[in-house]
Coordinates of C-alpha atoms in Angstrom, one line a residue:
Chain A
X1 CA 3.4 17.5 10.6
X2 CA 2.2 14.2 9.1
X3 CA 3.9 13.4 5.7
X4 CA 0.7 12.4 3.9
X5 CA -2.6 13.3 5.3
X6 CA -6.1 12.2 4.4
X7 CA -9.5 12.8 5.9
X8 CA -10.4 9.3 7.2
X9 CA -14.1 9.7 6.6
X10 CA -16.3 7.9 6.2
X11 CA -17.9 9.8 3.4
X12 CA -21.5 8.6 3.1
X13 CA -22.7 9.6 -0.4
X14 CA -25.9 8.7 -2.2
X15 CA -25.6 6.8 -5.4
X16 CA -25.3 9.0 -8.4
X17 CA -23.7 11.9 -6.5
X18 CA -20.3 13.4 -7.1
X19 CA -17.8 13.1 -4.3
X20 CA -14.3 14.5 -3.9
X21 CA -11.6 14.2 -1.4
X22 CA -8.1 15.6 -1.0
X23 CA -4.7 14.4 0.2
X24 CA -2.0 16.8 1.5
X25 CA 1.7 16.1 1.5
X26 CA 4.5 17.8 3.3
X27 CA 7.5 17.3 1.1
X28 CA 7.5 19.8 -1.7
X29 CA 10.1 17.8 -3.6
X30 CA 7.7 14.9 -4.0
X31 CA 7.9 13.6 -7.5
X32 CA 4.9 11.3 -8.3
X33 CA 1.5 10.7 -6.9
X34 CA -1.0 8.0 -7.0
X35 CA -4.5 7.0 -5.9
X36 CA -5.0 3.4 -4.8
X37 CA -8.3 1.7 -4.0
X38 CA -8.6 -0.9 -1.2
X39 CA -11.7 -3.0 -0.7
X40 CA -12.5 -4.4 2.7
X41 CA -10.1 -7.2 3.5
X42 CA -8.4 -7.0 0.1
X43 CA -5.1 -5.6 -1.0
X44 CA -4.7 -2.1 -2.4
X45 CA -4.9 -1.7 -6.1
X46 CA -3.7 1.1 -8.3
X47 CA -6.6 3.3 -9.3
X48 CA -4.7 6.0 -11.2
X49 CA -1.6 8.0 -11.4
X50 CA -1.8 11.8 -10.8
X51 CA -0.1 13.9 -13.4
X52 CA 0.7 17.6 -13.2
X53 CA -1.7 18.2 -16.0
X54 CA -4.5 16.2 -14.2
X55 CA -5.7 12.8 -15.2
X56 CA -9.2 11.6 -16.1
X57 CA -10.3 8.0 -16.4
X58 CA -14.0 7.6 -17.0
X59 CA -15.8 8.9 -13.9
X60 CA -12.6 9.5 -12.0
X61 CA -10.5 12.6 -12.2
X62 CA -7.3 13.2 -10.3
X63 CA -5.6 16.5 -9.9
X64 CA -2.3 17.8 -8.5
X65 CA -1.8 21.2 -6.9
X66 CA 1.9 21.6 -6.3
X67 CA 1.6 25.1 -4.9
X68 CA -0.7 24.0 -2.2
X69 CA 0.8 20.5 -1.9
X70 CA -2.3 18.4 -2.3
X71 CA -3.8 15.9 -4.7
X72 CA -7.5 15.3 -5.2
X73 CA -9.8 12.6 -6.5
X74 CA -13.2 13.3 -7.9
X75 CA -15.7 10.6 -8.6
X76 CA -18.7 11.5 -10.7
X77 CA -22.0 9.5 -10.9
X78 CA -20.9 7.4 -8.0
X79 CA -21.8 3.7 -8.0
X80 CA -22.4 1.3 -5.1
X81 CA -19.3 -0.5 -6.3
X82 CA -17.2 2.6 -5.6
X83 CA -17.5 1.9 -1.9
X84 CA -14.0 1.3 -0.7
X85 CA -11.0 3.0 1.0
X86 CA -9.0 5.3 -1.2
X87 CA -5.3 5.6 -0.4
X88 CA -3.1 8.5 -1.4
X89 CA 0.4 7.5 -2.3
X90 CA 3.3 9.9 -2.7
X91 CA 6.8 9.1 -4.1
X92 CA 9.2 11.5 -2.4
X93 CA 11.8 10.7 -4.9
X94 CA 14.6 10.1 -2.4
X95 CA 15.5 6.5 -3.2
X96 CA 11.9 6.1 -4.2
X97 CA 10.7 6.7 -0.7
X98 CA 7.0 5.9 -0.9
X99 CA 4.6 7.3 1.7
X100 CA 1.0 6.1 2.1
X101 CA -1.8 8.0 3.5
X102 CA -4.1 6.2 5.9
X103 CA -7.0 6.3 3.5
X104 CA -10.4 7.8 3.1
X105 CA -13.4 5.5 3.5
X106 CA -16.2 6.0 1.1
X107 CA -19.7 4.5 1.4
X108 CA -22.0 4.8 -1.5
X109 CA -25.6 4.6 -0.3
X110 CA -28.4 3.1 -2.4
Chain B
X1 CA -2.0 -11.5 -15.8
X2 CA 0.9 -10.4 -13.7
X3 CA 0.9 -11.4 -10.1
X4 CA 2.3 -11.1 -6.6
X5 CA 1.5 -14.3 -4.8
X6 CA 1.6 -14.7 -1.0
X7 CA 1.7 -18.2 0.3
X8 CA -1.1 -18.0 2.8
X9 CA -4.3 -15.9 3.2
X10 CA -4.8 -16.8 6.9
X11 CA -2.3 -18.0 9.5
X12 CA -2.7 -18.7 13.2
X13 CA 0.6 -19.1 15.1
X14 CA 1.5 -19.5 18.7
X15 CA 3.6 -16.9 20.7
X16 CA 7.3 -17.7 20.3
X17 CA 7.0 -19.6 17.1
X18 CA 9.2 -18.8 14.1
X19 CA 6.9 -17.7 11.2
X20 CA 7.8 -17.6 7.5
X21 CA 5.7 -15.5 5.1
X22 CA 6.5 -16.1 1.5
X23 CA 6.0 -13.8 -1.5
X24 CA 6.7 -14.5 -5.1
X25 CA 6.3 -12.1 -8.1
X26 CA 6.3 -13.0 -11.8
X27 CA 7.0 -9.6 -13.2
X28 CA 10.8 -9.6 -13.0
X29 CA 10.6 -6.6 -10.7
X30 CA 13.7 -5.5 -9.0
X31 CA 12.1 -4.1 -5.9
X32 CA 10.1 -5.9 -3.3
X33 CA 8.5 -4.8 -0.1
X34 CA 6.9 -6.0 3.1
X35 CA 4.2 -3.9 4.8
X36 CA 1.9 -4.5 7.7
X37 CA -1.5 -2.8 7.9
X38 CA -3.4 -2.2 11.1
X39 CA -6.6 -0.3 11.7
X40 CA -5.9 3.4 12.3
X41 CA -2.2 3.0 11.6
X42 CA -2.3 2.5 7.8
X43 CA 0.4 0.7 5.9
X44 CA 3.8 0.6 7.6
X45 CA 7.0 -0.5 5.8
X46 CA 8.8 -3.4 7.5
X47 CA 11.6 -4.2 5.1
X48 CA 12.4 -3.8 1.4
X49 CA 14.9 -5.1 -1.1
X50 CA 16.2 -3.5 -4.3
X51 CA 18.1 -6.6 -5.5
X52 CA 18.9 -10.2 -4.8
X53 CA 20.6 -10.6 -1.4
X54 CA 20.0 -6.9 -0.6
X55 CA 17.7 -5.8 2.2
X56 CA 17.0 -2.5 3.8
X57 CA 15.1 -1.7 7.0
X58 CA 11.9 0.1 6.7
X59 CA 10.1 2.0 9.4
X60 CA 9.3 -0.9 11.8
X61 CA 11.9 -3.7 11.3
X62 CA 12.1 -4.8 15.0
X63 CA 11.1 -8.4 15.4
X64 CA 11.4 -9.2 11.7
X65 CA 14.0 -10.3 9.2
X66 CA 13.9 -10.9 5.5
X67 CA 15.5 -13.1 2.9
X68 CA 15.9 -12.5 -0.8
X69 CA 17.9 -15.4 -2.4
X70 CA 16.2 -15.1 -5.8
X71 CA 14.8 -12.1 -7.6
X72 CA 11.3 -13.3 -7.7
X73 CA 11.0 -14.3 -4.0
X74 CA 11.0 -12.2 -0.8
X75 CA 10.4 -13.9 2.5
X76 CA 9.5 -12.2 5.8
X77 CA 10.5 -14.0 9.0
X78 CA 9.1 -13.4 12.4
X79 CA 11.9 -14.8 14.6
X80 CA 9.7 -15.3 17.7
X81 CA 6.1 -14.3 17.1
X82 CA 4.4 -12.1 19.6
X83 CA 0.8 -11.1 19.9
X84 CA 1.5 -7.5 18.8
X85 CA 2.5 -8.9 15.5
X86 CA -1.0 -9.9 14.8
X87 CA -1.8 -8.0 11.6
X88 CA -2.4 -8.0 7.9
X89 CA 0.9 -8.5 6.0
X90 CA 1.2 -7.2 2.5
X91 CA 3.9 -7.9 0.0
X92 CA 4.4 -5.6 -2.9
X93 CA 6.8 -5.3 -5.9
X94 CA 7.7 -2.5 -8.3
X95 CA 10.1 -1.9 -11.1
X96 CA 13.0 0.5 -10.8
X97 CA 11.8 4.1 -11.1
X98 CA 8.7 3.7 -9.2
X99 CA 5.5 3.8 -11.2
X100 CA 3.3 2.0 -8.8
X101 CA 3.2 -1.1 -6.6
X102 CA 1.6 -4.4 -7.3
X103 CA 0.4 -5.9 -4.0
X104 CA -0.1 -9.5 -3.1
X105 CA -3.5 -10.5 -1.7
X106 CA -2.2 -10.3 1.9
X107 CA -1.7 -12.7 4.8
X108 CA -3.8 -12.2 7.9
X109 CA -1.6 -13.4 10.7
X110 CA -3.0 -14.1 14.2
X111 CA -0.6 -14.8 17.0
X112 CA -2.2 -16.4 20.0

């Protein structure tokens, strides 16, 4: 079983729509979780951390479901500029072992 | 604005050359990392370092070595470049007690 798994997409979504995608992780002892955004031919950049109580930042909401071992990212009122690849990142806690998902590609259509 | 700086955005090297990729961070971070990123394979950890003169192998260290003589600088060395090392190389740093990476802008290396 893969350690961190994401639907690669692409998700093609009209501008203004709401889109959500999940990331599953295999290690139940994982301690912290993050979403990164990566634009084409650019480096990944931290989008938001994912807290047990959920986390909202403007149009973006991240949630953690420990029982089912997944995190989610919800984007409301999507903009053309949201087009990117979204990487799920899990800190397994053992010596800060960081696992990256392979990313979900999102295309916002005008 | 805090930064991780990689010395080159694009490099073209010949097979068999020794290649140095440099990374410098100005955040006084203890931890530094080298990844490569390939389509369909995602980010793969090559080497990392938790302190000056310390280094640890990641998931794919073969064909690479690293050097960390100063806290702010972490170098990746390709001892004898091969075509299968053509990739995007990303350096990252983080503080102790991981709360997220800061990545450099990447070096796109082509080995011909």
